[in-house]
Amino acid sequence: MNKVRIAVLVSGGGTNLQALIDAEKSGIIKDGKISLVVSNNADAYALKRAEKAGIETATVLKKDFITSSDFEGELVRLLKENGIELVVLAGFMSILTEKFIKAFEKRIINVHPSLIPSFCGKGYYGLKVHEAALSYGVKVTGATVHFVNEIPDGGKIIMQKAVEIKDGDTPETLQKRVMEEAEWKILPMSTQIICKKIKNGELL
Ligand code: GAR
């Protein structure tokens, strides 16, 4: 049976994209194929990672559209044109609204660098999440992969992994450990699980 066509949406460094590319190569993702990488930032290093892996890329910039609805409309058009069946948000720093979510209902997953429902929702992204965890003083944090719905970081949880906070951690050291120990593992694993469900017709 054909592999599920995956689009990965990125904005920055793309280490999670790299983890997905490596997981497809090593066979951890065996029911899906990363077919397109889309960035909302022309300078994203993630685009270079995709090109190096021979994956088609596209850049869609918010500033080229009058409204965010037009921006999302173009994203939807591009993904549909490429026959995309699963959208993976991997460090995509733009909140998607109803227009996009309706077009790919139950077909969008996201990785977030905390244990949801802690340190999530509007305003919590990237290093800010780790700053918040450290300033609150929690001893355990982690990462979550979840479905995307109209509530920021509010969709059904697919997988989580805890990461211990160490004395002397800075937002940067914590971010690195959460990526290494949690995100780069649970995002590829979750992607495979969802691809398999889509292929088997279990995710209606
Ligand atoms: C990752 O830590 C990801 O979880 C986070 O941004 C980073 C992107 O790094 N995403 C969010 O905060 C979304 N709310 P990457 O570009 O190297 O994958």
PDB file of C-alpha atoms and ligand atoms in Angstrom:
ATOM      1  CA  MET A   1       0.000   0.000   0.000  1.00  0.00           C
ATOM      2  CA  ASN A   2       1.094   3.554  -0.673  1.00  0.00           C
ATOM      3  CA  LYS A   3       2.835   5.565   2.014  1.00  0.00           C
ATOM      4  CA  VAL A   4       1.036   8.491   3.624  1.00  0.00           C
ATOM      5  CA  ARG A   5       2.233  11.776   2.098  1.00  0.00           C
ATOM      6  CA  ILE A   6       3.544  14.016   4.882  1.00  0.00           C
ATOM      7  CA  ALA A   7       4.159  17.771   4.824  1.00  0.00           C
ATOM      8  CA  VAL A   8       6.352  19.234   7.565  1.00  0.00           C
ATOM      9  CA  LEU A   9       5.769  22.899   8.433  1.00  0.00           C
ATOM     10  CA  VAL A  10       8.786  24.711   9.880  1.00  0.00           C
ATOM     11  CA  SER A  11      10.018  28.183  10.844  1.00  0.00           C
ATOM     12  CA  GLY A  12      13.552  27.838  12.202  1.00  0.00           C
ATOM     13  CA  GLY A  13      16.464  25.519  12.782  1.00  0.00           C
ATOM     14  CA  GLY A  14      14.600  22.358  11.892  1.00  0.00           C
ATOM     15  CA  THR A  15      16.167  19.879  14.317  1.00  0.00           C
ATOM     16  CA  ASN A  16      12.787  18.170  14.650  1.00  0.00           C
ATOM     17  CA  LEU A  17      12.533  18.028  10.856  1.00  0.00           C
ATOM     18  CA  GLN A  18      15.986  16.407  10.869  1.00  0.00           C
ATOM     19  CA  ALA A  19      14.789  13.834  13.397  1.00  0.00           C
ATOM     20  CA  LEU A  20      11.871  13.035  11.067  1.00  0.00           C
ATOM     21  CA  ILE A  21      14.144  12.748   8.023  1.00  0.00           C
ATOM     22  CA  ASP A  22      16.507  10.442   9.934  1.00  0.00           C
ATOM     23  CA  ALA A  23      13.578   8.368  11.217  1.00  0.00           C
ATOM     24  CA  GLU A  24      12.253   7.855   7.708  1.00  0.00           C
ATOM     25  CA  LYS A  25      15.726   6.761   6.575  1.00  0.00           C
ATOM     26  CA  SER A  26      16.182   4.342   9.462  1.00  0.00           C
ATOM     27  CA  GLY A  27      12.710   2.846   9.044  1.00  0.00           C
ATOM     28  CA  ILE A  28      11.149   4.190  12.267  1.00  0.00           C
ATOM     29  CA  ILE A  29       8.697   5.996   9.976  1.00  0.00           C
ATOM     30  CA  LYS A  30       7.774   3.245   7.575  1.00  0.00           C
ATOM     31  CA  ASP A  31       4.194   4.103   6.650  1.00  0.00           C
ATOM     32  CA  GLY A  32       4.805   7.738   5.675  1.00  0.00           C
ATOM     33  CA  LYS A  33       6.920   9.744   3.252  1.00  0.00           C
ATOM     34  CA  ILE A  34       8.037  13.330   3.889  1.00  0.00           C
ATOM     35  CA  SER A  35       6.964  14.794   0.569  1.00  0.00           C
ATOM     36  CA  LEU A  36       7.077  18.534   1.182  1.00  0.00           C
ATOM     37  CA  VAL A  37       8.635  20.975   3.675  1.00  0.00           C
ATOM     38  CA  VAL A  38       6.966  24.379   3.973  1.00  0.00           C
ATOM     39  CA  SER A  39       8.471  27.337   5.815  1.00  0.00           C
ATOM     40  CA  ASN A  40       6.944  30.675   6.779  1.00  0.00           C
ATOM     41  CA  ASN A  41      10.475  32.085   7.080  1.00  0.00           C
ATOM     42  CA  ALA A  42      12.693  32.337   4.006  1.00  0.00           C
ATOM     43  CA  ASP A  43      15.881  32.128   6.134  1.00  0.00           C
ATOM     44  CA  ALA A  44      14.918  28.986   8.054  1.00  0.00           C
ATOM     45  CA  TYR A  45      17.839  26.549   8.217  1.00  0.00           C
ATOM     46  CA  ALA A  46      15.208  23.813   8.083  1.00  0.00           C
ATOM     47  CA  LEU A  47      14.881  24.532   4.336  1.00  0.00           C
ATOM     48  CA  LYS A  48      18.567  23.638   3.851  1.00  0.00           C
ATOM     49  CA  ARG A  49      18.080  20.377   5.746  1.00  0.00           C
ATOM     50  CA  ALA A  50      15.168  19.498   3.462  1.00  0.00           C
ATOM     51  CA  GLU A  51      17.104  20.364   0.284  1.00  0.00           C
ATOM     52  CA  LYS A  52      20.036  18.262   1.473  1.00  0.00           C
ATOM     53  CA  ALA A  53      17.685  15.331   1.935  1.00  0.00           C
ATOM     54  CA  GLY A  54      16.217  15.853  -1.541  1.00  0.00           C
ATOM     55  CA  ILE A  55      12.788  16.896  -0.270  1.00  0.00           C
ATOM     56  CA  GLU A  56      10.734  19.454  -2.143  1.00  0.00           C
ATOM     57  CA  THR A  57      10.448  22.805  -0.328  1.00  0.00           C
ATOM     58  CA  ALA A  58       8.209  25.852  -0.445  1.00  0.00           C
ATOM     59  CA  THR A  59       8.152  29.178   1.373  1.00  0.00           C
ATOM     60  CA  VAL A  60       4.900  30.964   2.177  1.00  0.00           C
ATOM     61  CA  LEU A  61       5.330  34.352   3.863  1.00  0.00           C
ATOM     62  CA  LYS A  62       2.585  36.040   5.866  1.00  0.00           C
ATOM     63  CA  LYS A  63       3.711  39.475   4.635  1.00  0.00           C
ATOM     64  CA  ASP A  64       2.785  38.526   1.064  1.00  0.00           C
ATOM     65  CA  PHE A  65      -0.881  38.232   2.040  1.00  0.00           C
ATOM     66  CA  ILE A  66      -3.355  40.864   3.160  1.00  0.00           C
ATOM     67  CA  THR A  67      -5.081  38.707   5.787  1.00  0.00           C
ATOM     68  CA  SER A  68      -4.029  35.604   7.722  1.00  0.00           C
ATOM     69  CA  SER A  69      -6.999  33.857   6.160  1.00  0.00           C
ATOM     70  CA  ASP A  70      -5.413  34.437   2.718  1.00  0.00           C
ATOM     71  CA  PHE A  71      -2.077  33.140   4.082  1.00  0.00           C
ATOM     72  CA  GLU A  72      -3.736  29.983   5.376  1.00  0.00           C
ATOM     73  CA  GLY A  73      -5.682  29.633   2.138  1.00  0.00           C
ATOM     74  CA  GLU A  74      -2.411  29.515   0.206  1.00  0.00           C
ATOM     75  CA  LEU A  75      -0.983  26.919   2.625  1.00  0.00           C
ATOM     76  CA  VAL A  76      -4.076  24.752   2.152  1.00  0.00           C
ATOM     77  CA  ARG A  77      -3.906  25.103  -1.629  1.00  0.00           C
ATOM     78  CA  LEU A  78      -0.218  24.125  -1.690  1.00  0.00           C
ATOM     79  CA  LEU A  79      -0.697  21.100   0.554  1.00  0.00           C
ATOM     80  CA  LYS A  80      -3.771  19.861  -1.317  1.00  0.00           C
ATOM     81  CA  GLU A  81      -1.993  20.337  -4.667  1.00  0.00           C
ATOM     82  CA  ASN A  82       0.762  18.062  -3.334  1.00  0.00           C
ATOM     83  CA  GLY A  83      -1.677  15.402  -2.166  1.00  0.00           C
ATOM     84  CA  ILE A  84      -0.696  15.836   1.486  1.00  0.00           C
ATOM     85  CA  GLU A  85      -2.492  13.543   3.941  1.00  0.00           C
ATOM     86  CA  LEU A  86      -0.705  14.411   7.184  1.00  0.00           C
ATOM     87  CA  VAL A  87       0.644  17.794   8.316  1.00  0.00           C
ATOM     88  CA  VAL A  88       3.390  17.767  10.943  1.00  0.00           C
ATOM     89  CA  LEU A  89       4.134  21.070  12.691  1.00  0.00           C
ATOM     90  CA  ALA A  90       7.800  20.937  13.698  1.00  0.00           C
ATOM     91  CA  GLY A  91       8.725  24.281  15.228  1.00  0.00           C
ATOM     92  CA  PHE A  92       6.147  26.134  13.099  1.00  0.00           C
ATOM     93  CA  MET A  93       5.777  29.490  14.862  1.00  0.00           C
ATOM     94  CA  SER A  94       2.425  30.636  13.561  1.00  0.00           C
ATOM     95  CA  ILE A  95      -0.896  29.744  15.132  1.00  0.00           C
ATOM     96  CA  LEU A  96      -3.195  28.168  12.569  1.00  0.00           C
ATOM     97  CA  THR A  97      -6.874  29.027  12.635  1.00  0.00           C
ATOM     98  CA  GLU A  98     -10.148  27.430  11.635  1.00  0.00           C
ATOM     99  CA  LYS A  99      -9.666  27.711   7.883  1.00  0.00           C
ATOM    100  CA  PHE A 100      -6.553  25.536   7.926  1.00  0.00           C
ATOM    101  CA  ILE A 101      -7.696  23.205  10.689  1.00  0.00           C
ATOM    102  CA  LYS A 102     -11.021  22.442   8.973  1.00  0.00           C
ATOM    103  CA  ALA A 103      -9.189  21.583   5.743  1.00  0.00           C
ATOM    104  CA  PHE A 104      -7.004  19.013   7.538  1.00  0.00           C
ATOM    105  CA  GLU A 105      -9.195  17.878  10.414  1.00  0.00           C
ATOM    106  CA  LYS A 106      -7.515  15.113  12.489  1.00  0.00           C
ATOM    107  CA  ARG A 107      -4.596  15.289  10.070  1.00  0.00           C
ATOM    108  CA  ILE A 108      -2.388  17.886  11.852  1.00  0.00           C
ATOM    109  CA  ILE A 109       0.018  17.063  14.667  1.00  0.00           C
ATOM    110  CA  ASN A 110       2.380  19.335  16.598  1.00  0.00           C
ATOM    111  CA  VAL A 111       5.327  18.935  18.938  1.00  0.00           C
ATOM    112  CA  HIS A 112       5.375  21.231  21.976  1.00  0.00           C
ATOM    113  CA  PRO A 113       8.343  21.495  24.362  1.00  0.00           C
ATOM    114  CA  SER A 114       6.527  20.995  27.682  1.00  0.00           C
ATOM    115  CA  LEU A 115       4.222  18.516  29.368  1.00  0.00           C
ATOM    116  CA  ILE A 116       0.825  19.900  28.294  1.00  0.00           C
ATOM    117  CA  PRO A 117      -1.231  21.342  30.066  1.00  0.00           C
ATOM    118  CA  SER A 118       1.766  23.098  31.662  1.00  0.00           C
ATOM    119  CA  PHE A 119       3.445  26.017  29.907  1.00  0.00           C
ATOM    120  CA  CYS A 120       1.409  25.913  26.725  1.00  0.00           C
ATOM    121  CA  GLY A 121      -1.070  27.977  24.735  1.00  0.00           C
ATOM    122  CA  LYS A 122      -0.731  31.435  23.232  1.00  0.00           C
ATOM    123  CA  GLY A 123       2.659  33.063  23.918  1.00  0.00           C
ATOM    124  CA  TYR A 124       4.385  29.821  24.899  1.00  0.00           C
ATOM    125  CA  TYR A 125       6.782  28.832  22.155  1.00  0.00           C
ATOM    126  CA  GLY A 126      10.458  28.013  21.766  1.00  0.00           C
ATOM    127  CA  LEU A 127      12.739  29.223  24.563  1.00  0.00           C
ATOM    128  CA  LYS A 128       9.865  31.033  26.311  1.00  0.00           C
ATOM    129  CA  VAL A 129       8.462  27.654  27.344  1.00  0.00           C
ATOM    130  CA  HIS A 130      11.698  26.665  29.066  1.00  0.00           C
ATOM    131  CA  GLU A 131      12.086  30.111  30.690  1.00  0.00           C
ATOM    132  CA  ALA A 132       8.606  29.692  32.154  1.00  0.00           C
ATOM    133  CA  ALA A 133       9.323  26.173  33.442  1.00  0.00           C
ATOM    134  CA  LEU A 134      12.542  27.329  35.124  1.00  0.00           C
ATOM    135  CA  SER A 135      11.008  30.439  36.633  1.00  0.00           C
ATOM    136  CA  TYR A 136       8.096  28.410  38.043  1.00  0.00           C
ATOM    137  CA  GLY A 137      10.597  25.996  39.527  1.00  0.00           C
ATOM    138  CA  VAL A 138       9.162  22.698  38.288  1.00  0.00           C
ATOM    139  CA  LYS A 139      11.499  19.733  38.680  1.00  0.00           C
ATOM    140  CA  VAL A 140      10.212  17.787  35.698  1.00  0.00           C
ATOM    141  CA  THR A 141       9.306  19.044  32.242  1.00  0.00           C
ATOM    142  CA  GLY A 142       9.241  17.303  28.866  1.00  0.00           C
ATOM    143  CA  ALA A 143       7.581  17.326  25.484  1.00  0.00           C
ATOM    144  CA  THR A 144       4.154  16.546  24.040  1.00  0.00           C
ATOM    145  CA  VAL A 145       2.944  15.535  20.605  1.00  0.00           C
ATOM    146  CA  HIS A 146      -0.734  16.316  20.094  1.00  0.00           C
ATOM    147  CA  PHE A 147      -3.395  16.777  17.455  1.00  0.00           C
ATOM    148  CA  VAL A 148      -3.977  20.376  16.461  1.00  0.00           C
ATOM    149  CA  ASN A 149      -7.428  21.856  16.883  1.00  0.00           C
ATOM    150  CA  GLU A 150      -8.713  25.424  17.173  1.00  0.00           C
ATOM    151  CA  ILE A 151      -7.396  25.791  20.750  1.00  0.00           C
ATOM    152  CA  PRO A 152      -3.629  26.524  20.794  1.00  0.00           C
ATOM    153  CA  ASP A 153      -1.913  23.369  22.181  1.00  0.00           C
ATOM    154  CA  GLY A 154      -5.401  22.110  23.117  1.00  0.00           C
ATOM    155  CA  GLY A 155      -5.879  19.055  20.882  1.00  0.00           C
ATOM    156  CA  LYS A 156      -5.852  15.398  21.959  1.00  0.00           C
ATOM    157  CA  ILE A 157      -2.499  14.210  23.273  1.00  0.00           C
ATOM    158  CA  ILE A 158      -0.755  11.470  21.275  1.00  0.00           C
ATOM    159  CA  MET A 159       2.477  11.002  23.246  1.00  0.00           C
ATOM    160  CA  GLN A 160       4.461  12.633  26.071  1.00  0.00           C
ATOM    161  CA  LYS A 161       7.907  12.144  27.544  1.00  0.00           C
ATOM    162  CA  ALA A 162       9.213  13.591  30.807  1.00  0.00           C
ATOM    163  CA  VAL A 163      12.642  15.203  31.205  1.00  0.00           C
ATOM    164  CA  GLU A 164      14.295  16.015  34.524  1.00  0.00           C
ATOM    165  CA  ILE A 165      15.348  19.583  35.286  1.00  0.00           C
ATOM    166  CA  LYS A 166      18.885  19.818  36.670  1.00  0.00           C
ATOM    167  CA  ASP A 167      20.475  22.350  39.022  1.00  0.00           C
ATOM    168  CA  GLY A 168      22.072  25.109  36.993  1.00  0.00           C
ATOM    169  CA  ASP A 169      19.895  24.577  33.934  1.00  0.00           C
ATOM    170  CA  THR A 170      19.431  27.621  31.718  1.00  0.00           C
ATOM    171  CA  PRO A 171      16.608  27.931  29.180  1.00  0.00           C
ATOM    172  CA  GLU A 172      19.159  26.958  26.516  1.00  0.00           C
ATOM    173  CA  THR A 173      20.528  23.838  28.264  1.00  0.00           C
ATOM    174  CA  LEU A 174      17.004  22.753  29.129  1.00  0.00           C
ATOM    175  CA  GLN A 175      15.772  23.282  25.564  1.00  0.00           C
ATOM    176  CA  LYS A 176      18.624  21.136  24.255  1.00  0.00           C
ATOM    177  CA  ARG A 177      17.946  18.315  26.737  1.00  0.00           C
ATOM    178  CA  VAL A 178      14.187  18.347  26.073  1.00  0.00           C
ATOM    179  CA  MET A 179      14.886  18.102  22.343  1.00  0.00           C
ATOM    180  CA  GLU A 180      17.445  15.308  22.653  1.00  0.00           C
ATOM    181  CA  GLU A 181      15.651  13.227  25.270  1.00  0.00           C
ATOM    182  CA  ALA A 182      12.055  13.828  24.262  1.00  0.00           C
ATOM    183  CA  GLU A 183      11.103  15.740  21.100  1.00  0.00           C
ATOM    184  CA  TRP A 184      13.406  13.978  18.636  1.00  0.00           C
ATOM    185  CA  LYS A 185      12.080  10.628  19.864  1.00  0.00           C
ATOM    186  CA  ILE A 186       8.348  11.167  20.342  1.00  0.00           C
ATOM    187  CA  LEU A 187       7.751  13.223  17.182  1.00  0.00           C
ATOM    188  CA  PRO A 188       8.994  10.484  14.795  1.00  0.00           C
ATOM    189  CA  MET A 189       7.274   7.757  16.847  1.00  0.00           C
ATOM    190  CA  SER A 190       3.968   9.638  16.870  1.00  0.00           C
ATOM    191  CA  THR A 191       4.254  10.380  13.158  1.00  0.00           C
ATOM    192  CA  GLN A 192       4.616   6.668  12.424  1.00  0.00           C
ATOM    193  CA  ILE A 193       1.665   5.793  14.687  1.00  0.00           C
ATOM    194  CA  ILE A 194      -0.588   8.329  12.950  1.00  0.00           C
ATOM    195  CA  CYS A 195       0.561   7.330   9.442  1.00  0.00           C
ATOM    196  CA  LYS A 196      -0.256   3.706  10.230  1.00  0.00           C
ATOM    197  CA  LYS A 197      -3.713   4.681  11.504  1.00  0.00           C
ATOM    198  CA  ILE A 198      -4.385   6.752   8.371  1.00  0.00           C
ATOM    199  CA  LYS A 199      -3.252   3.880   6.117  1.00  0.00           C
ATOM    200  CA  ASN A 200      -5.446   1.407   7.973  1.00  0.00           C
ATOM    201  CA  GLY A 201      -8.434   3.726   7.831  1.00  0.00           C
ATOM    202  CA  GLU A 202      -8.548   3.935  11.642  1.00  0.00           C
ATOM    203  CA  LEU A 203      -8.487   7.716  11.852  1.00  0.00           C
ATOM    204  CA  LEU A 204     -11.788   8.908  10.484  1.00  0.00           C
TER     205      LEU A 204
HETATM  206  C1  GAR B   1      11.134  22.965  19.308  1.00  0.00           C
HETATM  207  O1  GAR B   1      11.589  22.935  20.635  1.00  0.00           O
HETATM  208  C2  GAR B   1       9.624  22.850  19.260  1.00  0.00           C
HETATM  209  O2  GAR B   1       9.097  21.985  20.216  1.00  0.00           O
HETATM  210  C3  GAR B   1       9.225  24.270  19.554  1.00  0.00           C
HETATM  211  O3  GAR B   1      10.157  25.055  18.833  1.00  0.00           O
HETATM  212  C4  GAR B   1      11.385  24.344  18.698  1.00  0.00           C
HETATM  213  C5  GAR B   1      11.757  24.265  17.228  1.00  0.00           C
HETATM  214  O4  GAR B   1      13.035  23.735  17.033  1.00  0.00           O
HETATM  215  N1  GAR B   1       7.878  24.511  19.166  1.00  0.00           N
HETATM  216  C6  GAR B   1       7.044  25.291  19.854  1.00  0.00           C
HETATM  217  O5  GAR B   1       7.377  25.932  20.813  1.00  0.00           O
HETATM  218  C7  GAR B   1       5.616  25.334  19.306  1.00  0.00           C
HETATM  219  N2  GAR B   1       4.722  25.886  20.276  1.00  0.00           N
HETATM  220  P1  GAR B   1      13.483  23.092  15.641  1.00  0.00           P
HETATM  221  O6  GAR B   1      13.205  24.132  14.547  1.00  0.00           O
HETATM  222  O7  GAR B   1      14.964  22.856  15.809  1.00  0.00           O
HETATM  223  O8  GAR B   1      12.721  21.828  15.436  1.00  0.00           O
END
